[in-house]
Coordinates of C-alpha atoms in Angstrom, one line a residue:
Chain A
X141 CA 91.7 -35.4 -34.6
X142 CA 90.5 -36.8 -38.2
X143 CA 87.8 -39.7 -38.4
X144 CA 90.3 -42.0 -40.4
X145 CA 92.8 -44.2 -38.2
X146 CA 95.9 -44.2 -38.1
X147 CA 97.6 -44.9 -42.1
X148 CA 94.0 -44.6 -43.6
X149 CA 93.4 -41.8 -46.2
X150 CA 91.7 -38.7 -44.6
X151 CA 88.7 -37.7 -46.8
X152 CA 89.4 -34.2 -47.4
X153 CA 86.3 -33.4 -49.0
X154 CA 84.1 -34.9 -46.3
X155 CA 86.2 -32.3 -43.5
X156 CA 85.8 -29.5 -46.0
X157 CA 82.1 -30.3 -46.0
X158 CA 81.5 -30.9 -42.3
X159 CA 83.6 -27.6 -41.0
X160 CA 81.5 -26.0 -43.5
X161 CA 78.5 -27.2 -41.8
X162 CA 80.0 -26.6 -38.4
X163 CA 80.2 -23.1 -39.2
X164 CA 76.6 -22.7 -41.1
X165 CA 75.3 -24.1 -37.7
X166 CA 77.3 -21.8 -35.1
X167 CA 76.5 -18.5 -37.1
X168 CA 72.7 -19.6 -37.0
X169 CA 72.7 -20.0 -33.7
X170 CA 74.6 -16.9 -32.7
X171 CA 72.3 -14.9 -35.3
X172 CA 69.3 -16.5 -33.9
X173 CA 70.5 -15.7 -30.3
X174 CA 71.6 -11.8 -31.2
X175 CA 67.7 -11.5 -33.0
X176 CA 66.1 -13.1 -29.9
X177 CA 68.3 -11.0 -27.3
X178 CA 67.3 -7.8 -29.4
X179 CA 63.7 -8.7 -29.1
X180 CA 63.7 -9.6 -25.5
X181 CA 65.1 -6.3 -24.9
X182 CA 62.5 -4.6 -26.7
X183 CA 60.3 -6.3 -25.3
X184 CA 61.4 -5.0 -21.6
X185 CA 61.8 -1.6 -22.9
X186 CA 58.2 -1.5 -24.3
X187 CA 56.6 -3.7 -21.0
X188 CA 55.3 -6.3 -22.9
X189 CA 54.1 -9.5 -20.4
X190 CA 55.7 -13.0 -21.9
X191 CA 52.7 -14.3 -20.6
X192 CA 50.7 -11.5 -22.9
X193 CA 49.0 -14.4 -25.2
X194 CA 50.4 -16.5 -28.3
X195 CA 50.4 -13.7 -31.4
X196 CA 49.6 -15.0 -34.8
X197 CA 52.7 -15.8 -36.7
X198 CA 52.6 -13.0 -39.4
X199 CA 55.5 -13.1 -41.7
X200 CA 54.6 -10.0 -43.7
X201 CA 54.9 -7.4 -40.9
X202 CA 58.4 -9.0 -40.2
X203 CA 59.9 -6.2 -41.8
X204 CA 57.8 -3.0 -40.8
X205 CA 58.5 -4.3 -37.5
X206 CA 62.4 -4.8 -37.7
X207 CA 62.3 -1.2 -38.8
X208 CA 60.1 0.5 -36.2
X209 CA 61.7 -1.6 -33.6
X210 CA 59.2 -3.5 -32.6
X211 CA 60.0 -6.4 -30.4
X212 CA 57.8 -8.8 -32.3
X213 CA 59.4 -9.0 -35.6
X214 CA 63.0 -9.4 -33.6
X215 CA 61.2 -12.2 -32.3
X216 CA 59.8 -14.0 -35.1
X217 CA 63.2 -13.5 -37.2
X218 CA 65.0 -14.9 -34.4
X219 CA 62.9 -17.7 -34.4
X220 CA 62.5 -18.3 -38.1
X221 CA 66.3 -18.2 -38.1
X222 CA 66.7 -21.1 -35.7
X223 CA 63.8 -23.4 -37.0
X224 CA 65.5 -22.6 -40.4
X225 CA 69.3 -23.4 -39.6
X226 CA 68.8 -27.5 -39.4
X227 CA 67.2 -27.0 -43.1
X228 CA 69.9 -25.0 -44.2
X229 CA 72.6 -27.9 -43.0
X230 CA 70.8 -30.2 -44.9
X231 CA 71.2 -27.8 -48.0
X232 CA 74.8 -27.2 -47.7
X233 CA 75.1 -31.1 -47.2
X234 CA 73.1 -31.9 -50.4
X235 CA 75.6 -29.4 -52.0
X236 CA 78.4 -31.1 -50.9
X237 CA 77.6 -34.4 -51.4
X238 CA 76.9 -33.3 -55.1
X239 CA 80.0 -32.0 -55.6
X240 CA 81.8 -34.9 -54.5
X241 CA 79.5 -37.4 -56.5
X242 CA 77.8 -39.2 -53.2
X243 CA 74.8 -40.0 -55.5
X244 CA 73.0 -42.0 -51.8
X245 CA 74.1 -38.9 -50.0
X246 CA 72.1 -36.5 -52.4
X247 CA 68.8 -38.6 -52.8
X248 CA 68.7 -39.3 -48.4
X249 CA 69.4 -35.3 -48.2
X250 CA 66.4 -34.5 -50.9
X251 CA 64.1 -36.7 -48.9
X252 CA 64.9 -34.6 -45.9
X253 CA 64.0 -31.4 -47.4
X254 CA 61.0 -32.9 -48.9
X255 CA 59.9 -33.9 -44.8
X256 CA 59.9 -30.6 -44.1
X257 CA 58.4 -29.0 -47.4
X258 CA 55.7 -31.4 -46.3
X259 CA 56.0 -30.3 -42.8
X260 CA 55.4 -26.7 -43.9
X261 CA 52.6 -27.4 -47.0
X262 CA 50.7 -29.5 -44.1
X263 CA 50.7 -27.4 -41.4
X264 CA 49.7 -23.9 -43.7
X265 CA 47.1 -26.4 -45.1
X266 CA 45.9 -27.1 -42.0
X267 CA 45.8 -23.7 -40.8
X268 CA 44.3 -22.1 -43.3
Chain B
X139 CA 59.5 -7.7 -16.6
X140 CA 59.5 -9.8 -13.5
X141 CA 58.2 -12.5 -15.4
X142 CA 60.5 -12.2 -18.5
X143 CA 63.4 -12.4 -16.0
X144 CA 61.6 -15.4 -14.7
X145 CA 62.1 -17.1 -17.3
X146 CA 65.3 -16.3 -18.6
X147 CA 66.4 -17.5 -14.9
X148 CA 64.1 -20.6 -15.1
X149 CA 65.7 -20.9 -18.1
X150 CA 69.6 -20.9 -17.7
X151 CA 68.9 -22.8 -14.4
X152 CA 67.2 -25.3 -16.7
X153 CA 70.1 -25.3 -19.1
X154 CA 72.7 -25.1 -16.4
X155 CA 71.5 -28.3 -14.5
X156 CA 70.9 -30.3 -18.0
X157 CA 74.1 -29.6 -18.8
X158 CA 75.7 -30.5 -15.2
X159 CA 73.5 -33.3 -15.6
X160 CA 73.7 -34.7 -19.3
X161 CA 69.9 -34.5 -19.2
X162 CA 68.0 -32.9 -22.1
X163 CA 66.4 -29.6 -22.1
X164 CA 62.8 -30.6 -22.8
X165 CA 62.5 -32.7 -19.5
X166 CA 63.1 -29.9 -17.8
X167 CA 61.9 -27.2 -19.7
X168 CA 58.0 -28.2 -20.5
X169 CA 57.1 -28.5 -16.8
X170 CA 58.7 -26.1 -15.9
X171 CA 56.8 -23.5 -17.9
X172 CA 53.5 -25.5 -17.0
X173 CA 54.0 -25.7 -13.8
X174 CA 55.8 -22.6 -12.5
X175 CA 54.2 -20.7 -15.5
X176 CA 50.9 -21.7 -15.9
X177 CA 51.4 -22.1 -19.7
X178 CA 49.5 -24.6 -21.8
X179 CA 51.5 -28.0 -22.6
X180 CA 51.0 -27.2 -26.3
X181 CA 53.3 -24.0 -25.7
X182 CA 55.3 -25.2 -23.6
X183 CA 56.4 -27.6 -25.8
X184 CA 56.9 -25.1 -28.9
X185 CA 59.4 -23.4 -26.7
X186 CA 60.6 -26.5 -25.6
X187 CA 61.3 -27.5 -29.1
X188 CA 63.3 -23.7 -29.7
X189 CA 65.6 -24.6 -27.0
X190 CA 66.2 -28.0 -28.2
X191 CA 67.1 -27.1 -31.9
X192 CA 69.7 -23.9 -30.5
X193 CA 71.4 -26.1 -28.1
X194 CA 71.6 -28.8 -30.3
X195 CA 72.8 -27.0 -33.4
X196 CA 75.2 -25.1 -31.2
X197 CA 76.6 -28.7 -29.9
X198 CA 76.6 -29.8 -33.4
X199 CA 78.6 -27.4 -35.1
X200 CA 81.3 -28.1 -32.1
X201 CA 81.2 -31.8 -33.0
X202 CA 81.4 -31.5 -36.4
X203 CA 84.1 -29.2 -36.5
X204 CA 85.8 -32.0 -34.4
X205 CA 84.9 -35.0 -36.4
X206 CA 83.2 -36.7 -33.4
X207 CA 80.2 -37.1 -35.1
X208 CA 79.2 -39.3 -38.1
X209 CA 77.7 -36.9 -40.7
X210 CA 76.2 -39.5 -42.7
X211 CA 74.6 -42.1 -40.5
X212 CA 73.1 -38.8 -38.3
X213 CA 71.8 -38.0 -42.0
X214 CA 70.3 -40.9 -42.9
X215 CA 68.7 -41.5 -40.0
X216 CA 67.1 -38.2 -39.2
X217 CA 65.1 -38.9 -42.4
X218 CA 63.1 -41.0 -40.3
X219 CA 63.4 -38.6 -37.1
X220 CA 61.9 -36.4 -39.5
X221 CA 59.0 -38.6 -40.8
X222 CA 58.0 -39.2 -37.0
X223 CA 57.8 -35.6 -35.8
X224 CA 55.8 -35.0 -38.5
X225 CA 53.5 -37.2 -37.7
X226 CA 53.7 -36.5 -33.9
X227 CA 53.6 -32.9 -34.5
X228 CA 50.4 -32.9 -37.0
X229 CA 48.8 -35.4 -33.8
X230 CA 50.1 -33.3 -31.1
X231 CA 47.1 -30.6 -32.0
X232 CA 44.5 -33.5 -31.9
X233 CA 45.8 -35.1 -28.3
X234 CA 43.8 -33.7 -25.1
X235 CA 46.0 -31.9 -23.1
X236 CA 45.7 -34.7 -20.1
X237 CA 47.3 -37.3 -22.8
X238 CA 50.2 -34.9 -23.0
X239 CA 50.5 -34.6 -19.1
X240 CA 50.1 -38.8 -19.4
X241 CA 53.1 -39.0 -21.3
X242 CA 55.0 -36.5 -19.6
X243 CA 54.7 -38.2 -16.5
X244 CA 55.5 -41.5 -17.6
X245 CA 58.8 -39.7 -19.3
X246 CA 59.7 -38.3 -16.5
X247 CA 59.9 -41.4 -14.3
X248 CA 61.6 -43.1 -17.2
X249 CA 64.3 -41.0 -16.9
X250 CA 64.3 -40.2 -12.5
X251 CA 64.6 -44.3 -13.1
X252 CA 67.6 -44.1 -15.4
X253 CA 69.3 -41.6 -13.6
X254 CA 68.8 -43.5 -10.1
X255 CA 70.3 -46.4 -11.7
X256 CA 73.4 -44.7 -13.5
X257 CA 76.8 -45.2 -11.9
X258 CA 79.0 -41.7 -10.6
X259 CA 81.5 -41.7 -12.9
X260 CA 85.1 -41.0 -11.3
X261 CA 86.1 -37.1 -11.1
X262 CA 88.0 -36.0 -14.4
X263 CA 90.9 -34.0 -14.1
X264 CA 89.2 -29.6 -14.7
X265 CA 91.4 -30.2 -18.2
X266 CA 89.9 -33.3 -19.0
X267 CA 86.1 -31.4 -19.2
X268 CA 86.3 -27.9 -19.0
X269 CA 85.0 -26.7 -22.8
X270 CA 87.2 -24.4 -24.2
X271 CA 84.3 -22.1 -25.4
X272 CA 80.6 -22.1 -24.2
X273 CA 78.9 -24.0 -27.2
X274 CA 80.2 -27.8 -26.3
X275 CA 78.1 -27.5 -22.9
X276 CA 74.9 -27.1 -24.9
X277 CA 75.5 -30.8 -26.2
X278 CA 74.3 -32.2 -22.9
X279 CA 70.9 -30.2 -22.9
X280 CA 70.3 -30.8 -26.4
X281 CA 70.8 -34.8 -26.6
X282 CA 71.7 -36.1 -23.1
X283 CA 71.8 -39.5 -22.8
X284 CA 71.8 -39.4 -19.1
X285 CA 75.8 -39.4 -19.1
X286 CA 78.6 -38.3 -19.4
X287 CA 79.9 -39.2 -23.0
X288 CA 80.5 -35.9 -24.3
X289 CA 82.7 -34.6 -21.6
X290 CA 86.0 -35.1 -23.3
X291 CA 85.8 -34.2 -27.0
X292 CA 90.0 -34.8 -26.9
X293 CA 89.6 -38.2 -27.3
X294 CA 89.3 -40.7 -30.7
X295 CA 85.5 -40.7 -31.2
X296 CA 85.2 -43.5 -33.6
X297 CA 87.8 -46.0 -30.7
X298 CA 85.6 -47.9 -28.4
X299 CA 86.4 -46.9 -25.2
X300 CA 88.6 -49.2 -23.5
X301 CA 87.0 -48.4 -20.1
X302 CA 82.9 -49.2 -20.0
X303 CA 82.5 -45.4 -18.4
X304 CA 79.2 -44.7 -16.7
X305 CA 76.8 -46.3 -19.0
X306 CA 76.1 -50.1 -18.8
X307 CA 75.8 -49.7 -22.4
X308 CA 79.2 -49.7 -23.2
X309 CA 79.9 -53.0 -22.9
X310 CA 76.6 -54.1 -24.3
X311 CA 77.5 -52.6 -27.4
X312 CA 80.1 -55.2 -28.2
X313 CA 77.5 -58.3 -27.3
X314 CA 75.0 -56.9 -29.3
X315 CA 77.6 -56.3 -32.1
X316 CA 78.6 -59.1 -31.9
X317 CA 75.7 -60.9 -31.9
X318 CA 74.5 -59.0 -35.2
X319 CA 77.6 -59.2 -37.0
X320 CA 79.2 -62.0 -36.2
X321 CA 82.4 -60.1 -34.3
X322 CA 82.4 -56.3 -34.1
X323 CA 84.8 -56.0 -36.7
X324 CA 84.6 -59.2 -38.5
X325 CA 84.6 -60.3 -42.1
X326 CA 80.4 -61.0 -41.9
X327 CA 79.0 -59.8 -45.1
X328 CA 77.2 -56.7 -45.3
X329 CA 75.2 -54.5 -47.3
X330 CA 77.7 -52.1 -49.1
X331 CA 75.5 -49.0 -47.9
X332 CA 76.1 -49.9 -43.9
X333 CA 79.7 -49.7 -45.1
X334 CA 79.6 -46.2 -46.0
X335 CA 77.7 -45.2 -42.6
X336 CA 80.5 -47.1 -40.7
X337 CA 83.7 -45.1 -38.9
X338 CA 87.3 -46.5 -39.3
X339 CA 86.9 -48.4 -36.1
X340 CA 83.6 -49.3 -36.1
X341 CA 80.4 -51.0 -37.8
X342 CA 76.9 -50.5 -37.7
X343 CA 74.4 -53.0 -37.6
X344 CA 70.8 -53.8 -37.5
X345 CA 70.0 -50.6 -39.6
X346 CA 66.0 -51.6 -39.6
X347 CA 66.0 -51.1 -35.3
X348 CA 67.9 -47.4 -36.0
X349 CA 65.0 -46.4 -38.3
X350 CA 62.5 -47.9 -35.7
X351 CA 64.1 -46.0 -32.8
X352 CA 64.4 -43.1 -34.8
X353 CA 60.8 -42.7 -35.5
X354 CA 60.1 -43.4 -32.4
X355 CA 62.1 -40.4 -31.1
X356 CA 60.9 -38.1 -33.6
X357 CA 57.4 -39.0 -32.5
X358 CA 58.7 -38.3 -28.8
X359 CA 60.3 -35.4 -29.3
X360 CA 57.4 -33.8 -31.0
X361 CA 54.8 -34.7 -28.5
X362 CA 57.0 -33.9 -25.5
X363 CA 59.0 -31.2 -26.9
X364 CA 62.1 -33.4 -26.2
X365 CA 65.5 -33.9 -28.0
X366 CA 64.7 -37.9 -28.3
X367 CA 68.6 -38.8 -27.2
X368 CA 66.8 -41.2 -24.4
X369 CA 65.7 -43.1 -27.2
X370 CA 68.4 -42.4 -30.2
X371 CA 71.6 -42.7 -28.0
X372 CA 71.0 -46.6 -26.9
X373 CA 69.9 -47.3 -29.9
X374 CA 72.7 -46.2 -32.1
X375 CA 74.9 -46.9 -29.2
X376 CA 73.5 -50.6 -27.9
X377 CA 71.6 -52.1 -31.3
X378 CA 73.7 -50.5 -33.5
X379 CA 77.4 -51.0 -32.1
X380 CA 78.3 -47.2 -32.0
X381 CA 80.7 -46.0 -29.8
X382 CA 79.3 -44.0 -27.5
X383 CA 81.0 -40.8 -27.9
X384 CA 79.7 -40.8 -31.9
X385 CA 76.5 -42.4 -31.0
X386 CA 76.0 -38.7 -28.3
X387 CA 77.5 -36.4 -31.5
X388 CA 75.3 -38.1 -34.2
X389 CA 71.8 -37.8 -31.7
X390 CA 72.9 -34.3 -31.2
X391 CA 73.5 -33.8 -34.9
X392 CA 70.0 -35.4 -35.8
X393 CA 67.9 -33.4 -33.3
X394 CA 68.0 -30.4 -34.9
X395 CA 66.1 -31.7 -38.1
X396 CA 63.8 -33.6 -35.7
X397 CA 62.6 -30.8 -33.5
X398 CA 62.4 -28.4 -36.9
X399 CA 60.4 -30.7 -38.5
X400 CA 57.8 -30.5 -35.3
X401 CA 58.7 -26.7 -34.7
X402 CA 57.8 -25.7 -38.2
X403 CA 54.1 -26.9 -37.7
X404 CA 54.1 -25.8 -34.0
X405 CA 55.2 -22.0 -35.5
X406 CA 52.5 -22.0 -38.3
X407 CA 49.7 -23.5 -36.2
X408 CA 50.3 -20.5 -33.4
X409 CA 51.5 -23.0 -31.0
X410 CA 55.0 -21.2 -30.7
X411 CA 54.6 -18.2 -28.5
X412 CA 57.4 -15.8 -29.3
X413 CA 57.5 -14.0 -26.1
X414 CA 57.6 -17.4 -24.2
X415 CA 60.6 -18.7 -26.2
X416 CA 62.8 -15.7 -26.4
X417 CA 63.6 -15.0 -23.1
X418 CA 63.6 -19.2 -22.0
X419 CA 65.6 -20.1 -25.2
X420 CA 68.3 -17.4 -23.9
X421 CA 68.6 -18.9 -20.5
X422 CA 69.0 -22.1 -21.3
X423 CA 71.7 -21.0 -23.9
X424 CA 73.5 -19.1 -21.3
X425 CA 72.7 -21.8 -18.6
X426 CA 74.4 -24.3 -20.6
X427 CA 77.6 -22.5 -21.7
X428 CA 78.1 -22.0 -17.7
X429 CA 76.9 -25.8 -17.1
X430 CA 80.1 -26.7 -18.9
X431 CA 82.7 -24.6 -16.9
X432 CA 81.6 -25.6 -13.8
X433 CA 80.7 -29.0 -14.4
X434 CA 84.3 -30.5 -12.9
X435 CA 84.2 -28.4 -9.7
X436 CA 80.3 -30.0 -8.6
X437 CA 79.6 -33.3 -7.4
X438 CA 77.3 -34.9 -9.6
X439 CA 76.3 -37.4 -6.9
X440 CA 74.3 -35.4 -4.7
X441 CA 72.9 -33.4 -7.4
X442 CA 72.2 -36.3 -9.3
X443 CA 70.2 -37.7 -6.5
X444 CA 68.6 -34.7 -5.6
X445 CA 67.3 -34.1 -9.1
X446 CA 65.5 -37.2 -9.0
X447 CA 63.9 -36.0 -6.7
X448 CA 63.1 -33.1 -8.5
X449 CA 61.8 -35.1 -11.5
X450 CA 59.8 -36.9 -9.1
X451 CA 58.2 -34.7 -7.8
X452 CA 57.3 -33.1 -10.9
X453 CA 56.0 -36.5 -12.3
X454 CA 53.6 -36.3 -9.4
X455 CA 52.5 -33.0 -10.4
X456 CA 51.8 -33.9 -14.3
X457 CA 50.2 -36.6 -13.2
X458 CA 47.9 -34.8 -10.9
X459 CA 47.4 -32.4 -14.0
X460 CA 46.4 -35.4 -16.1
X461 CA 43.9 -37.0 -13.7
X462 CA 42.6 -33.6 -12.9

C-alpha cells in the first residue's frame, strides 16, 4: 500500500522518512516497556507499595540507581524514554524534511520542539 | 504486591476493553485509578497521560509504516495540540480537584451518549481484523473515535470509503466538503499549503476549525489525561473532509506530542507517580495487544451496551466526588 494512487509518483523520500519514524517510535515504546517491566519487577522483589506516595523526580540518581538496581531509576528511565519518544519523532522528521528541502516542514517541526522546550523551561520554572 | 498486580490487571482490562471498544485509554483509566484506587485526579491523570503516549506511539509507528496516516497534516496540526496542553497542563495544577471531577463527568456522559447512539457495525470476516502483531490494537486505546475505523489497515487509507461504516460521519464528510470546497475534489482554488497536507484522493478544508479543534483537544487531553481523538477525529474527519481511516491514523499520530507536551510538566511538577504508571502503563499495553486478537470473536453489541453502563455509572460516581 503507497499513499500515491494509482499512475501517481510514489514519493520515495517521504516512505524513507515515515518507516524511519515508524521504527524510532516502536523501539521507544518497546525500550520504554522493557525499562518499566524491569522496574515493576524490582519493585515486587523489594515490596515496594504503588500506592507508597509520588517520589520527587530526581534525574541525577538515575544512574546510581540503574546500577544498584534500584527499582526507581528503572522507573524514571522508562518513563523519560516514553515522554521523550514523541520529541524524538519530531527530530527525525525535522531531519528529514531538511534533507529533502520541505523548507514549511522544517519551520512547523521547529515550532513543535520549541512547545515543548517551553513546556520543560515552564514547568522547572515553576517548580523551582 | 496485591496492589501492583491490581493495577496491572486494572490496567490490561482497561486496555483490553478500549481496544474491543475503540474507546481511549484515559476514559477509562483516570477513574479507574480514583475510584478503585483512591489516587488523586492529578495522578491519575499523569499515568493516564503515560498510557496514552505508549499506546499511541506504538499505534503510530504501525500506521506509518503502512502509509495510513498523513505525516504532515498530523504535524502541522499537533503544533496546536501542543500549544493547548500546555496551557491545560500549566492550568491543570491551579484547577480544584472538584473542577476536574466536573469535567470528567461531563466527558464521560459525552461519550456513554456517543457510544449509545453508534450503529453495530456488521461482523468482519477474523482476516479482515485480526492484527498481525500486538501493536495495531493499541491504536484504539490511544485515539478511539468510538469506532471502528482502524480495524482493517489492508485497505486504501486515503479512498473514501464507499460504504458509510459505523460512523454517521462518513457521509457528512462529503456535505461538509462539499460545502467548503465547492465539490470534494473540485477545481475551487486553494491555498497552495492545504495542497501539500492533502492525500492523492482527498482535500482538506477549513484548516482554521482543525487548529480550533486541535487546541481544544490538547487542552482536553491535558486536563483529563485523555488522547483528545473525541474531539480530533470529527474534526479532521467531518470539518475537514478526511477519510476516516487517515483522520483515526493522523489523531493517533498527533497524540503522542499532545500528551508529552502535558506529561513533561506533569513529570517535573511531581504529578507523575512512577510506581502508579509502571505497572498500569504495562496492562494497558498488554490489554490492548490481546484487545486486538480477540476483538472478531466478541460481540460488541452487548459489550457496547453494557459499557455504557459502566461509564455511567462512573459518571455518577465523579460527579458525587465533585459535589462532595
Amino acid at each position: 500500500m503507497t499513499q500515491a494512487g494509482v499512475g501517481e509518483p510514489v514519493d520515495t523520500a517521504g516512505v524513507r522518512l515515515e518507516r524511519s519514524i515508524a521504527r524510532l517510535l516502536t523501539i521507544g515504546t518497546y525500550l520504554s516497556i522493557a525499562l518499566l517491566a524491569i522496574g515493576f519487577v524490582l519493585m515486587l522483589a523489594t515490596g515496594v507499595s504503588p500506592l507508597a506516595g509520588t517520589p520527587a523526580f530526581d534525574p541525577a540518581s538515575i544512574p546510581a540507581d540503574l546500577l544498584a538496581l534500584r527499582p526507581l531509576g528503572y522507573l524514571w528511565l522508562g518513563l523519560i524514554v516514553i515522554v521523550a519518544t514523541p520529541s524524538a519523532r519530531v527530530v527525525a522528521s525535522l531531519i528529514g524534511y531538511a534533507r529533502s528541502g520541505e523548507r514549511r516542514m522544517v519551520y512547523v517541526s521547529i515550532a513543535i520542539l520549541v512547545v515543548i522546550g517551553l513546556s520543560v523551561t515552564l514547568a522547572t520554572g515553576l517548580e523551582g | 504486591m496485591i496492589v501492583g498486580l491490581g493495577l496491572l490487571a486494572g490496567g490490561a482490562a482497561a486496555g483490553l476493553f478500549g481496544s474491543l471498544l475503540g474507546l481511549g485509554g484515559g476514559i477509562l483509566i483516570v477513574p479507574l485509578l480514583t475510584l478503585a484506587f483512591g489516587l488523586p485526579l492529578i495522578t491519575a491523570v499523569g499515568v493516564s497521560l503515560v498510557c496514552v503516549i505508549m499506546t499511541s506511539s506504538a499505534a503510530a509507528g504501525v500506521y506509518l509504516e503502512r502509509r495510513v496516516a498523513n505525516l504532515r497534516l498530523g504535524m502541522t496540526l499537533e503544533l496546536f495540540t501542543a500549544i493547548g496542553a500546555l496551557v491545560g497542563g500549566l492550568i491543570a495544577f491551579l484547577l480544584p480537584e472538584r473542577v476536574l471531577d466536573g469535567l470528567f463527568t461531563v466527558l464521560l456522559v459525552y461519550t456513554a451518549v456517543t457510544m449509545a447512539r453508534q450503529r453495530s457495525p456488521a461482523p468482519a470476516p477474523a482476516s479482515a481484523v485480526a492484527a498481525p502483531d500486538p501493536v495495531p490494537a493499541t491504536a484504539a486505546v490511544a485515539d478511539g473515535p468510538i469506532g471502528e475505523a482502524d480495524r482493517d489497515p489492508a485497505e486504501d487509507p486515503h479512498r473514501p470509503s464507499p460504504v458509510p461504516g459505523p460512523a454517521p460521519a462518513a457521509s457528512g464528510a462529503h456535505v461538509f466538503g462539499e460545502a467548503a470546497g465547492g465539490s470534494a475534489l473540485g477545481p475551487a482554488p486553494r491555498p497552495p499549503f492545504l495542497q501539500t497536507l492533502s492525500g492523492p484522493d482527498y482535500r482538506v478544508h477549513r484548516f482554521g476549525f482543525g487548529i480550533l479543534g486541535s487546541i481544544g483537544a490538547g487542552l482536553a487531553s491535558a486536563l483529563l489525561g485523555i488522547g483528545g481523538g473525541l474531539i480530533k477525529v470529527p474534526v479532521l474527519h467531518v470539518v475537514m473532509g478526511v477519510p476516516l481511516r487517515v483522520a483515526t491514523a493522523t489523531s493517533n499520530l498527533m497524540i503522542g506530542i499532545t500528551a508529552s507536551a502535558s506529561a513533561i510538566i506533569y513529570l517535573i511538577r511531581g504529578g507523575l507517580d512512577p510506581y502508579t504508571a509502571a505497572p498500569t502503563a504495562i496492562g494497558v499495553f498488554v490489554g490492548a495487544s490481546v484487545g486486538s486478537r480477540v476483538a472478531h470473536r466478541i460481540d460488541l453489541r452487548i459489550l457496547r451496551g453494557l459499557f455504557v453502563a459502566v461509564l455511567l455509572y462512573t459518571a455518577w460516581q465523579m460527579l458525587q466526588r465533585a459535589l462532595a
